[in-house]
Amino acid sequence: MKTKYAIVFICIVALVIIEKESNILSRVSDKLIQRQTPQQTPQTPLDYNNSTQNGSLSMLKMLLSKLTGTSGNYSNFSEEEEEEELDGLGRYSYSGGRKHILLLATTRTGSSFVGEFFNQQGENMFYLFEPLWHVERMLTMAGEANNGTVLAGIYKDVLQALFLCDFSPLEKFISPPPQDHVTPALFRRESSVSLCEEPVCSPVIKDVFERYHCKTRRCGPLNLTLASESCLAKKHYAVKTVRVRQLETLQPLVEDPRLDVRVIQLVRDPRAILASRMVAFSSKYKTWKTWAQDGQVPEDDEEVKRLKGNCDHIRMSAEVGLSRPRWLRRRYMLVRYEDIARFPMQKAEEMYRFTGIPFSPQAREWILRNTQTTQEARGIYSTQKNSSEQAEKWRFSIPFTLAQVVQRVCGPTMKLFGYRFVEDEKMLTNKSISLLEDKFFHSSKFQL
Ligand SMILES: *[C@@H]1O[C@H](CO)[C@@H](O)[C@H](O)[C@H]1NC(C)=O
Ligand SMILES: *[C@@H]1O[C@H](CO)[C@@H](O)[C@H](O)[C@H]1NC(C)=O
Ligand SMILES: *[C@@H]1O[C@H](CO)[C@@H](O)[C@H](O)[C@H]1NC(C)=O
Ligand SMILES: *[C@@H]1O[C@H](CO)[C@@H](O)[C@H](O)[C@H]1NC(C)=O
Ligand SMILES: *[C@@H]1O[C@H](CO)[C@@H](O)[C@H](O)[C@H]1NC(C)=O
Ligand SMILES: *[C@@H]1O[C@H](CO)[C@@H](O)[C@H](O)[C@H]1NC(C)=O
Ligand SMILES: *[C@@H]1O[C@H](CO)[C@@H](O)[C@H](O)[C@H]1NC(C)=O
């Protein structure tokens, strides 16, 4: 009798929590709607409460059915199957062998390249490139992107739904809003093989003025219902994102028993990142360019603070991962871009081993082709030499003064990842001096 009361009590508490969460979210949504469409008649509020709420509720149902022995959503698992689904930590996973890879990075760390390792895996993989771009853009326009807590919560919710092949929370952030779940505006759709192949690509034969939505095929606008069906039919799922700032905000996602998440954090020398950003985002990095010419960098400038903030977030996420908290055990891997540049195939193999997904011949071939080596050429020009040359170009494009600034504000981050400091201009540009310490980050197999 007592347990029954306890269960009822737990349910009520949980429902109250869920209710509160959706209130905060719908307040944000209401604001968004007001700013987005000031003169339109009210629409339905942005309610991505669906998937999360449903998710929490079905978890509750599952718990209930386990406790009371009544049949629920999950009762079709027999005892033996449940044993098999145990993930070795005494935790239940209902993902059915499906792996959910989250490639976490920041811009200019080679994340598009590394994302391809999974995008090119073949027919078993559903891959999305930066889906959170839409969320960030819309919240920025609504002036809501400043609150890191709110932002992180929404990112987590959207990712969670996406991993369950539910695009509806993401749809609320796509602008213009999809009509009947069809949109021509998904950011970088063409970067995702699975969104440009049949049947997700609905072939169109139109006149020359019509815009097609994939590079390799004449695809019409993206039907997200089809994308969702295709997603459900795939064995595995990978998402690349540069927008999640703090790993610990993803804990509820990682602990979702419907998912089997593997987080790969990709890092790079912050001096190289700055050098690369100054080229790639030249207008945004105007201030840095001026400093590069003047040789003077004001200590307390906002830009310097932002750089420090970015470095700190990357380091703190890595510290969480490397400290192997229970919720992340065997689910976290840290990879340095420089190591991938030096040993692309070996690193790709390691990443695949970590995820538990077979490293397909297609992925292998893509890597060979795109690291400028063929099997035959290996002996003469090793992959190693050439890609690391690429990865070191920044040493000649960043002035020593800026490298110094990075070393000052990103020092602890650089130390953690094994990036050597330079003492002068000569050392910076002397290629026979390596700025990379050999460093071994405990990989999953040691995390028991
Ligand atoms: C979302 O939640 C709100 C309040 O919690 C509710 O009014 C609304 O109907 C929900 N939307 C859907 C689609 O379930
Ligand atoms: C969201 O909830 C509404 C109303 O309950 C339902 O019609 C819709 O199919 C749900 N969407 C998803 C993706 O579950
Ligand atoms: C909601 O839960 C039901 C079963 O309880 C499930 O069939 C459905 O797919 C879930 N929807 C989402 C969006 O999680
Ligand atoms: C962010 O939003 C949450 C929830 O609305 C609020 O409690 C918190 O104070 C906000 N933080 C900042 C810095 O505005
Ligand atoms: C999108 O695909 C679904 C599933 O095949 C289909 O039912 C729907 O009609 C399609 N939507 C449009 C607008 O073509
Ligand atoms: C190294 O790669 C670049 C392109 O990234 C290519 O142009 C060059 O020929 C390669 N060099 C060697 C030695 O293989
Ligand atoms: C570069 O560094 C190496 C090793 O420290 C040194 O022997 C060499 O003289 C340096 N080259 C230049 C041009 O300073």
Coordinates of C-alpha atoms and ligand atoms in Angstrom, one line a residue:
M1 CA 0.0 0.0 0.0
K2 CA 2.8 2.4 1.0
T3 CA 4.6 1.9 -2.3
K4 CA 1.4 2.8 -4.2
Y5 CA 1.2 6.1 -2.4
A6 CA 4.8 6.7 -3.0
I7 CA 4.3 6.1 -6.7
V8 CA 1.3 8.5 -6.8
F9 CA 3.4 11.1 -5.0
I10 CA 6.3 10.7 -7.4
C11 CA 3.9 11.1 -10.4
I12 CA 2.5 14.3 -9.0
V13 CA 5.9 15.8 -8.3
A14 CA 7.1 14.8 -11.8
L15 CA 4.0 16.3 -13.4
V16 CA 4.5 19.6 -11.5
I17 CA 8.1 19.7 -12.7
I18 CA 7.0 19.0 -16.3
E19 CA 4.3 21.7 -16.1
K20 CA 6.8 24.2 -14.8
E21 CA 9.3 23.5 -17.6
S22 CA 6.7 23.9 -20.3
N23 CA 5.6 27.2 -18.7
I24 CA 9.1 28.7 -19.0
L25 CA 9.4 27.4 -22.5
S26 CA 6.0 28.7 -23.7
R27 CA 6.8 32.1 -22.2
V28 CA 9.9 32.2 -24.4
S29 CA 7.9 31.0 -27.3
D30 CA 5.2 33.6 -26.8
K31 CA 7.8 36.3 -26.9
L32 CA 9.3 34.8 -30.0
I33 CA 6.0 34.8 -31.8
Q34 CA 5.3 38.4 -30.8
R35 CA 8.7 39.6 -32.2
Q36 CA 8.6 37.4 -35.2
T37 CA 5.2 38.2 -36.5
P38 CA 4.0 41.4 -34.8
Q39 CA 1.1 42.1 -37.1
Q40 CA -0.2 38.6 -37.6
T41 CA -3.1 37.0 -35.9
P42 CA -2.0 34.8 -33.0
Q43 CA -0.7 31.4 -34.1
T44 CA -0.4 28.3 -31.9
P45 CA 2.5 28.9 -29.5
L46 CA 5.8 27.3 -30.2
D47 CA 5.2 24.2 -28.2
Y48 CA 8.1 21.8 -28.3
N49 CA 6.5 20.5 -25.1
N50 CA 5.3 17.6 -27.2
S51 CA 8.4 15.5 -27.4
T52 CA 9.9 16.3 -24.0
Q53 CA 6.6 16.1 -22.2
N54 CA 5.7 12.9 -23.9
G55 CA 9.2 11.7 -23.2
S56 CA 9.0 12.4 -19.5
L57 CA 5.5 10.9 -19.3
S58 CA 6.4 7.8 -21.1
M59 CA 9.4 7.4 -18.8
L60 CA 7.0 7.7 -15.9
K61 CA 4.7 5.1 -17.4
M62 CA 7.6 2.8 -17.8
L63 CA 8.6 3.3 -14.2
L64 CA 5.1 2.7 -13.1
S65 CA 4.7 -0.5 -15.1
K66 CA 8.0 -1.8 -13.7
L67 CA 7.0 -1.0 -10.1
T68 CA 3.5 -2.3 -10.3
G69 CA 4.0 -5.1 -12.8
T70 CA 1.1 -3.8 -14.9
S71 CA 1.5 -3.7 -18.6
G72 CA 2.7 -0.5 -20.1
N73 CA 4.5 0.8 -23.1
Y74 CA 7.5 -1.3 -22.5
S75 CA 5.9 -4.5 -21.3
N76 CA 6.7 -6.2 -24.6
F77 CA 10.3 -6.6 -23.5
S78 CA 10.7 -10.0 -21.9
E79 CA 13.0 -10.4 -18.9
E80 CA 15.8 -11.9 -21.0
E81 CA 15.7 -9.1 -23.5
E82 CA 15.9 -6.6 -20.7
E83 CA 19.0 -8.4 -19.5
E84 CA 20.5 -8.1 -23.0
E85 CA 19.6 -4.4 -23.1
L86 CA 21.6 -3.7 -20.0
D87 CA 24.4 -1.5 -21.0
G88 CA 26.9 -2.9 -18.6
L89 CA 26.3 -0.2 -16.1
G90 CA 23.1 -1.6 -14.8
R91 CA 21.3 0.9 -16.8
Y92 CA 18.5 0.1 -19.2
S93 CA 18.7 1.2 -22.8
Y94 CA 15.8 0.8 -25.2
S95 CA 17.6 2.1 -28.2
G96 CA 17.6 -1.4 -29.9
G97 CA 21.3 -1.3 -30.8
R98 CA 21.0 2.1 -32.3
K99 CA 23.8 4.5 -31.5
H100 CA 23.4 8.2 -31.3
I101 CA 26.7 10.1 -32.0
L102 CA 27.0 13.6 -31.0
L103 CA 30.0 15.4 -32.4
L104 CA 30.7 18.4 -30.2
A105 CA 33.0 21.1 -31.5
T106 CA 33.5 24.8 -32.0
T107 CA 33.8 26.6 -35.3
R108 CA 37.1 26.1 -37.2
T109 CA 38.1 22.9 -35.5
G110 CA 37.7 20.8 -38.6
S111 CA 34.2 19.6 -37.4
S112 CA 32.7 19.5 -40.9
F113 CA 35.6 17.3 -42.0
V114 CA 35.3 15.0 -39.1
G115 CA 31.5 15.0 -39.4
E116 CA 32.0 13.5 -42.9
F117 CA 33.6 10.5 -41.3
F118 CA 30.1 9.6 -40.2
N119 CA 28.1 11.3 -43.0
Q120 CA 29.9 9.0 -45.4
Q121 CA 29.3 5.9 -43.4
G122 CA 26.7 4.6 -45.9
E123 CA 23.1 3.5 -45.8
N124 CA 23.1 2.7 -42.1
M125 CA 23.6 6.3 -41.0
F126 CA 21.3 9.2 -40.6
Y127 CA 23.4 12.4 -40.3
L128 CA 22.5 16.0 -39.6
F129 CA 24.8 18.9 -40.0
E130 CA 24.3 21.8 -37.5
P131 CA 20.5 21.5 -37.0
L132 CA 20.8 23.9 -34.0
W133 CA 21.8 26.7 -36.4
H134 CA 18.0 27.4 -36.8
V135 CA 17.5 27.6 -33.0
E136 CA 20.4 29.9 -32.4
R137 CA 19.3 32.2 -35.2
M138 CA 15.7 32.5 -34.2
L139 CA 16.5 33.0 -30.5
T140 CA 19.1 35.6 -31.4
M141 CA 16.6 37.5 -33.5
A142 CA 14.2 37.3 -30.6
G143 CA 16.9 38.6 -28.3
E144 CA 16.6 35.5 -26.2
A145 CA 20.0 34.0 -27.0
N146 CA 21.8 35.8 -24.1
N147 CA 20.4 33.5 -21.4
G148 CA 22.8 30.6 -21.6
T149 CA 20.6 28.4 -19.4
V150 CA 17.5 28.8 -21.5
L151 CA 19.5 28.3 -24.7
A152 CA 21.2 25.2 -23.4
G153 CA 17.9 23.7 -22.3
I154 CA 16.3 24.3 -25.7
Y155 CA 19.3 22.9 -27.5
K156 CA 19.1 19.8 -25.4
D157 CA 15.4 19.4 -26.0
V158 CA 15.7 19.8 -29.8
L159 CA 18.6 17.4 -30.0
Q160 CA 16.7 14.9 -27.9
A161 CA 13.7 15.0 -30.2
L162 CA 15.9 14.8 -33.3
F163 CA 17.6 11.7 -32.0
L164 CA 14.2 10.2 -31.7
C165 CA 13.6 11.2 -35.3
D166 CA 11.1 13.8 -34.3
F167 CA 11.6 17.0 -36.2
S168 CA 8.7 18.9 -34.8
P169 CA 10.6 20.9 -32.1
L170 CA 13.2 21.9 -34.7
E171 CA 10.4 22.9 -37.1
K172 CA 9.3 25.7 -34.7
F173 CA 12.7 27.3 -35.3
I174 CA 12.8 27.1 -39.1
S175 CA 12.1 30.3 -40.8
P176 CA 9.9 30.7 -42.8
P177 CA 7.9 28.1 -41.0
P178 CA 7.5 24.8 -42.9
Q179 CA 4.2 24.2 -44.6
D180 CA 2.8 20.8 -44.0
H181 CA 6.2 19.8 -42.7
V182 CA 7.9 20.8 -46.0
T183 CA 10.6 23.3 -46.1
P184 CA 13.0 24.7 -48.7
A185 CA 15.1 26.4 -45.9
L186 CA 16.8 23.7 -43.9
F187 CA 20.3 25.0 -43.2
R188 CA 23.0 23.1 -45.2
R189 CA 20.7 20.3 -46.2
E190 CA 23.1 19.3 -48.9
S191 CA 25.7 18.5 -46.2
S192 CA 23.7 15.6 -45.2
V193 CA 23.8 12.5 -47.4
S194 CA 20.7 11.1 -45.8
L195 CA 18.6 14.2 -46.7
C196 CA 19.7 14.1 -50.4
E197 CA 19.1 10.5 -51.2
E198 CA 16.0 8.6 -52.2
P199 CA 13.3 8.6 -50.8
V200 CA 13.9 11.8 -48.8
C201 CA 14.9 13.5 -52.0
S202 CA 11.7 13.9 -53.9
P203 CA 12.9 14.2 -57.5
V204 CA 11.7 17.2 -59.4
I205 CA 12.0 18.0 -63.0
K206 CA 11.6 21.6 -63.3
D207 CA 12.8 24.4 -65.5
V208 CA 16.2 25.9 -65.3
F209 CA 15.1 28.8 -63.1
E210 CA 14.0 26.5 -60.3
R211 CA 16.3 26.1 -57.4
Y212 CA 17.2 22.6 -56.4
H213 CA 17.9 21.7 -52.9
C214 CA 20.7 19.2 -53.2
K215 CA 24.0 19.4 -55.1
T216 CA 24.1 15.9 -56.5
R217 CA 20.4 15.5 -57.3
R218 CA 17.4 17.5 -58.4
C219 CA 15.6 17.4 -55.1
G220 CA 12.6 19.5 -54.3
P221 CA 12.0 21.1 -50.9
L222 CA 12.6 18.9 -47.9
N223 CA 9.6 16.9 -46.6
L224 CA 10.4 16.4 -42.9
T225 CA 7.8 13.7 -42.6
L226 CA 9.8 11.7 -45.1
A227 CA 13.1 12.6 -43.4
S228 CA 11.6 11.4 -40.1
E229 CA 10.6 8.1 -41.7
S230 CA 14.0 7.6 -43.3
C231 CA 15.6 8.4 -39.9
L232 CA 13.5 5.7 -38.2
A233 CA 14.6 3.2 -40.8
K234 CA 18.3 3.9 -40.3
K235 CA 20.4 1.9 -37.9
H236 CA 22.5 4.8 -36.5
Y237 CA 22.4 8.5 -36.0
A238 CA 25.0 11.2 -35.9
V239 CA 24.7 14.9 -35.3
K240 CA 27.4 17.5 -35.6
T241 CA 27.1 20.7 -33.7
V242 CA 29.3 23.7 -32.7
R243 CA 26.6 25.2 -30.5
V244 CA 26.5 23.3 -27.3
R245 CA 28.8 25.1 -24.9
Q246 CA 28.6 23.0 -21.8
L247 CA 28.7 19.2 -21.9
E248 CA 26.9 18.8 -18.6
T249 CA 23.7 20.5 -20.0
L250 CA 23.3 17.3 -22.0
Q251 CA 23.1 15.0 -19.1
P252 CA 19.4 14.4 -19.4
L253 CA 19.9 13.6 -23.1
V254 CA 22.7 11.1 -22.4
E255 CA 20.6 9.5 -19.6
D256 CA 17.5 9.1 -21.8
P257 CA 16.9 5.3 -21.8
R258 CA 15.6 5.5 -25.4
L259 CA 18.9 6.7 -26.6
D260 CA 22.4 5.2 -26.6
V261 CA 24.5 8.4 -26.9
R262 CA 28.2 8.6 -27.6
V263 CA 29.8 12.1 -27.3
I264 CA 32.9 12.9 -29.3
Q265 CA 34.4 16.3 -28.3
L266 CA 36.7 17.7 -31.0
V267 CA 39.2 20.3 -29.9
R268 CA 42.0 22.3 -31.6
D269 CA 44.8 24.6 -30.7
P270 CA 43.1 27.9 -29.8
R271 CA 45.8 29.8 -31.6
A272 CA 45.0 28.0 -34.8
I273 CA 41.3 28.5 -34.2
L274 CA 41.8 32.3 -33.9
A275 CA 44.0 32.4 -37.0
S276 CA 41.4 30.5 -38.9
R277 CA 38.5 32.6 -37.7
M278 CA 40.3 35.8 -38.7
V279 CA 40.3 34.5 -42.3
A280 CA 36.9 32.8 -42.4
F281 CA 34.9 35.5 -40.5
S282 CA 36.9 38.5 -41.5
S283 CA 34.4 41.2 -40.8
K284 CA 33.5 39.8 -37.3
Y285 CA 37.2 39.6 -36.5
K286 CA 38.1 43.1 -37.7
T287 CA 39.3 44.1 -34.2
W288 CA 41.7 41.3 -34.1
K289 CA 43.1 42.3 -37.5
T290 CA 43.6 45.8 -36.3
W291 CA 45.5 44.5 -33.3
A292 CA 47.5 42.3 -35.5
Q293 CA 48.7 45.3 -37.3
D294 CA 49.2 47.6 -34.3
G295 CA 50.8 45.0 -32.2
Q296 CA 48.7 46.2 -29.2
V297 CA 45.9 44.3 -27.6
P298 CA 43.9 45.9 -24.9
E299 CA 43.7 43.4 -22.0
D300 CA 40.1 44.0 -21.0
D301 CA 38.5 44.2 -24.4
E302 CA 35.2 42.4 -24.9
E303 CA 36.8 40.3 -27.7
V304 CA 39.5 39.1 -25.5
K305 CA 37.0 38.2 -22.8
R306 CA 35.0 36.3 -25.4
L307 CA 38.0 34.3 -26.4
K308 CA 38.7 33.5 -22.8
G309 CA 35.1 32.5 -22.3
N310 CA 35.2 30.2 -25.3
C311 CA 38.4 28.5 -24.1
D312 CA 37.0 28.1 -20.6
H313 CA 33.9 26.5 -21.8
I314 CA 35.8 24.0 -24.0
R315 CA 38.1 23.2 -21.1
M316 CA 35.3 22.8 -18.6
S317 CA 33.4 20.5 -20.9
A318 CA 36.5 18.4 -21.4
E319 CA 37.2 18.3 -17.7
V320 CA 33.7 17.0 -17.2
G321 CA 34.2 14.3 -19.8
L322 CA 37.6 13.3 -18.7
S323 CA 36.6 13.1 -15.1
R324 CA 34.4 10.2 -16.1
P325 CA 31.2 10.9 -14.2
R326 CA 28.9 8.0 -14.0
W327 CA 26.5 9.3 -16.5
L328 CA 29.2 9.7 -19.2
R329 CA 31.2 6.6 -18.5
R330 CA 32.1 4.9 -21.8
R331 CA 30.2 7.6 -23.6
Y332 CA 32.8 10.3 -24.0
M333 CA 35.8 10.6 -26.2
L334 CA 38.1 13.6 -26.6
V335 CA 39.9 14.0 -30.0
R336 CA 42.4 16.6 -31.1
Y337 CA 42.0 17.9 -34.6
E338 CA 45.8 17.8 -34.9
D339 CA 45.9 14.1 -34.3
I340 CA 43.2 13.6 -36.9
A341 CA 45.3 15.6 -39.3
R342 CA 48.4 13.5 -38.6
F343 CA 46.7 10.1 -38.5
P344 CA 43.3 10.4 -40.1
M345 CA 42.6 6.7 -40.7
Q346 CA 43.9 5.6 -37.4
K347 CA 41.8 8.2 -35.6
A348 CA 38.7 7.4 -37.6
E349 CA 39.1 3.8 -36.7
E350 CA 39.4 4.7 -33.0
M351 CA 36.3 6.9 -33.2
Y352 CA 34.3 4.1 -34.9
R353 CA 35.5 1.6 -32.3
F354 CA 34.4 3.9 -29.6
T355 CA 31.0 4.3 -31.1
G356 CA 30.5 0.6 -31.6
I357 CA 29.5 1.1 -35.2
P358 CA 31.4 -0.8 -38.0
F359 CA 33.8 1.4 -39.9
S360 CA 32.4 1.0 -43.4
P361 CA 34.5 0.7 -46.6
Q362 CA 32.7 3.8 -47.9
A363 CA 33.8 5.9 -45.0
R364 CA 37.3 4.5 -45.3
E365 CA 37.4 5.3 -48.9
W366 CA 36.1 8.9 -48.4
I367 CA 38.9 9.5 -45.9
L368 CA 41.6 8.1 -48.2
R369 CA 40.3 10.3 -51.0
N370 CA 40.1 13.4 -48.9
T371 CA 43.4 13.2 -47.1
Q372 CA 45.1 13.3 -50.4
T373 CA 46.6 9.9 -50.3
T374 CA 46.1 6.7 -52.1
Q375 CA 47.3 3.3 -50.9
E376 CA 50.2 3.5 -53.4
A377 CA 51.3 7.0 -52.6
R378 CA 51.5 6.2 -48.9
G379 CA 55.1 5.1 -49.0
I380 CA 56.4 8.3 -50.6
Y381 CA 54.2 11.0 -49.2
S382 CA 52.6 9.9 -46.0
T383 CA 49.1 11.1 -45.1
Q384 CA 50.7 12.1 -41.9
K385 CA 53.2 14.6 -43.4
N386 CA 50.8 16.2 -45.8
S387 CA 47.8 16.7 -43.5
S388 CA 49.8 17.9 -40.6
E389 CA 51.4 20.4 -43.0
Q390 CA 47.9 21.7 -43.6
A391 CA 47.1 21.8 -39.9
E392 CA 50.2 23.9 -39.2
K393 CA 49.6 26.6 -41.8
W394 CA 48.2 28.9 -39.1
R395 CA 51.7 29.3 -37.6
F396 CA 52.6 31.6 -40.5
S397 CA 49.4 33.6 -40.6
I398 CA 49.0 34.6 -36.9
P399 CA 51.4 37.3 -35.6
F400 CA 53.3 36.4 -32.5
T401 CA 51.6 39.1 -30.4
L402 CA 48.2 37.5 -31.0
A403 CA 49.6 34.0 -30.3
Q404 CA 50.8 35.5 -27.0
V405 CA 47.3 36.8 -26.1
V406 CA 45.8 33.4 -26.8
Q407 CA 48.4 31.8 -24.6
R408 CA 47.7 34.2 -21.8
V409 CA 43.9 33.8 -21.8
C410 CA 43.7 30.2 -22.9
G411 CA 46.7 28.9 -21.0
P412 CA 44.9 26.3 -18.9
T413 CA 43.0 25.0 -21.9
M414 CA 46.2 24.6 -24.0
K415 CA 47.9 22.8 -21.1
L416 CA 45.1 20.4 -20.7
F417 CA 45.1 19.5 -24.4
G418 CA 48.9 19.5 -24.8
Y419 CA 49.5 22.5 -27.0
R420 CA 53.0 24.0 -26.4
F421 CA 53.5 27.6 -25.8
V422 CA 55.8 29.6 -28.1
E423 CA 58.3 32.0 -26.6
D424 CA 59.0 34.1 -29.7
E425 CA 58.3 34.7 -33.3
K426 CA 61.1 32.3 -34.3
M427 CA 59.7 29.5 -32.4
L428 CA 56.2 30.1 -33.7
T429 CA 57.4 29.8 -37.3
N430 CA 60.1 27.2 -37.0
K431 CA 58.4 24.1 -38.3
S432 CA 60.9 21.7 -36.9
I433 CA 59.6 22.6 -33.5
S434 CA 56.4 20.8 -32.8
L435 CA 53.8 22.6 -30.8
L436 CA 51.9 19.4 -30.0
E437 CA 52.7 17.3 -27.1
D438 CA 52.0 13.6 -27.5
K439 CA 49.0 13.2 -25.2
F440 CA 46.8 10.3 -24.6
F441 CA 43.3 10.9 -23.5
H442 CA 41.8 8.0 -21.7
S443 CA 39.6 6.4 -24.3
S444 CA 36.5 4.5 -23.5
K445 CA 38.1 1.1 -23.1
F446 CA 39.7 2.2 -19.9
Q447 CA 36.5 3.5 -18.5
L448 CA 35.0 0.6 -16.7
Ligands
LIG1 C1 1.7 22.0 -25.0 O1 1.5 22.3 -23.7 C2 0.5 23.3 -23.5 C3 0.5 23.6 -22.0 O2 1.3 22.8 -21.3 C4 -0.8 22.8 -24.0 O3 -1.8 23.8 -23.8 C5 -0.7 22.5 -25.4 O4 -1.9 21.9 -25.9 C6 0.4 21.5 -25.7 N1 0.5 21.3 -27.1 C7 0.5 20.1 -27.6 C8 0.6 20.0 -29.1 O5 0.4 19.0 -27.0
LIG2 C1 2.1 16.6 -30.7 O1 0.9 16.6 -30.0 C2 -0.2 16.7 -30.9 C3 -1.4 16.8 -30.0 O2 -1.3 15.9 -28.9 C4 -0.3 15.6 -31.9 O3 -1.3 15.7 -32.8 C5 1.1 15.5 -32.6 O4 1.1 14.4 -33.5 C6 2.2 15.5 -31.7 N1 3.4 15.5 -32.4 C7 4.4 14.6 -32.2 C8 5.6 14.8 -33.0 O5 4.3 13.8 -31.3
LIG3 C1 5.2 9.5 -27.2 O1 4.9 8.3 -26.6 C2 4.3 7.3 -27.4 C3 4.0 6.1 -26.6 O2 3.8 6.4 -25.2 C4 5.2 7.0 -28.6 O3 4.5 6.1 -29.4 C5 5.5 8.2 -29.3 O4 6.4 8.0 -30.4 C6 6.1 9.3 -28.4 N1 6.3 10.5 -29.1 C7 7.4 11.2 -29.0 C8 7.5 12.5 -29.8 O5 8.3 10.9 -28.2
LIG4 C1 17.7 32.8 -17.5 O1 16.3 32.3 -17.5 C2 16.0 31.6 -16.4 C3 14.6 31.0 -16.6 O2 13.7 32.0 -17.1 C4 16.0 32.6 -15.2 O3 15.7 31.9 -14.0 C5 17.4 33.1 -15.1 O4 17.5 34.1 -14.0 C6 17.9 33.8 -16.4 N1 19.3 34.1 -16.3 C7 19.7 35.3 -16.8 C8 21.2 35.5 -16.6 O5 19.0 36.1 -17.3
LIG5 C1 5.5 14.4 -47.2 O1 5.7 13.0 -47.1 C2 4.6 12.3 -46.4 C3 5.0 10.9 -46.2 O2 5.3 10.2 -47.4 C4 3.4 12.4 -47.3 O3 2.3 11.8 -46.7 C5 3.1 13.9 -47.5 O4 2.0 14.0 -48.4 C6 4.3 14.6 -48.0 N1 4.0 16.0 -48.0 C7 3.9 16.8 -49.1 C8 3.5 18.2 -49.0 O5 4.2 16.3 -50.2
LIG6 C1 49.3 17.8 -49.9 O1 47.9 18.2 -50.0 C2 47.7 19.3 -50.8 C3 46.2 19.6 -50.8 O2 45.8 19.6 -49.5 C4 48.2 19.0 -52.2 O3 48.0 20.1 -53.0 C5 49.6 18.6 -52.2 O4 50.1 18.2 -53.5 C6 49.9 17.5 -51.2 N1 51.3 17.3 -51.1 C7 51.9 16.1 -51.0 C8 53.4 16.2 -50.8 O5 51.3 15.1 -51.1
LIG7 C1 64.5 25.5 -35.7 O1 64.6 24.7 -34.6 C2 65.6 23.7 -34.6 C3 65.4 22.8 -33.4 O2 65.3 23.6 -32.2 C4 66.9 24.4 -34.7 O3 67.9 23.5 -34.7 C5 67.0 25.3 -35.9 O4 68.2 26.1 -35.9 C6 65.8 26.3 -35.9 N1 65.8 27.0 -37.2 C7 65.7 28.3 -37.3 C8 65.6 28.9 -38.6 O5 65.7 29.0 -36.3

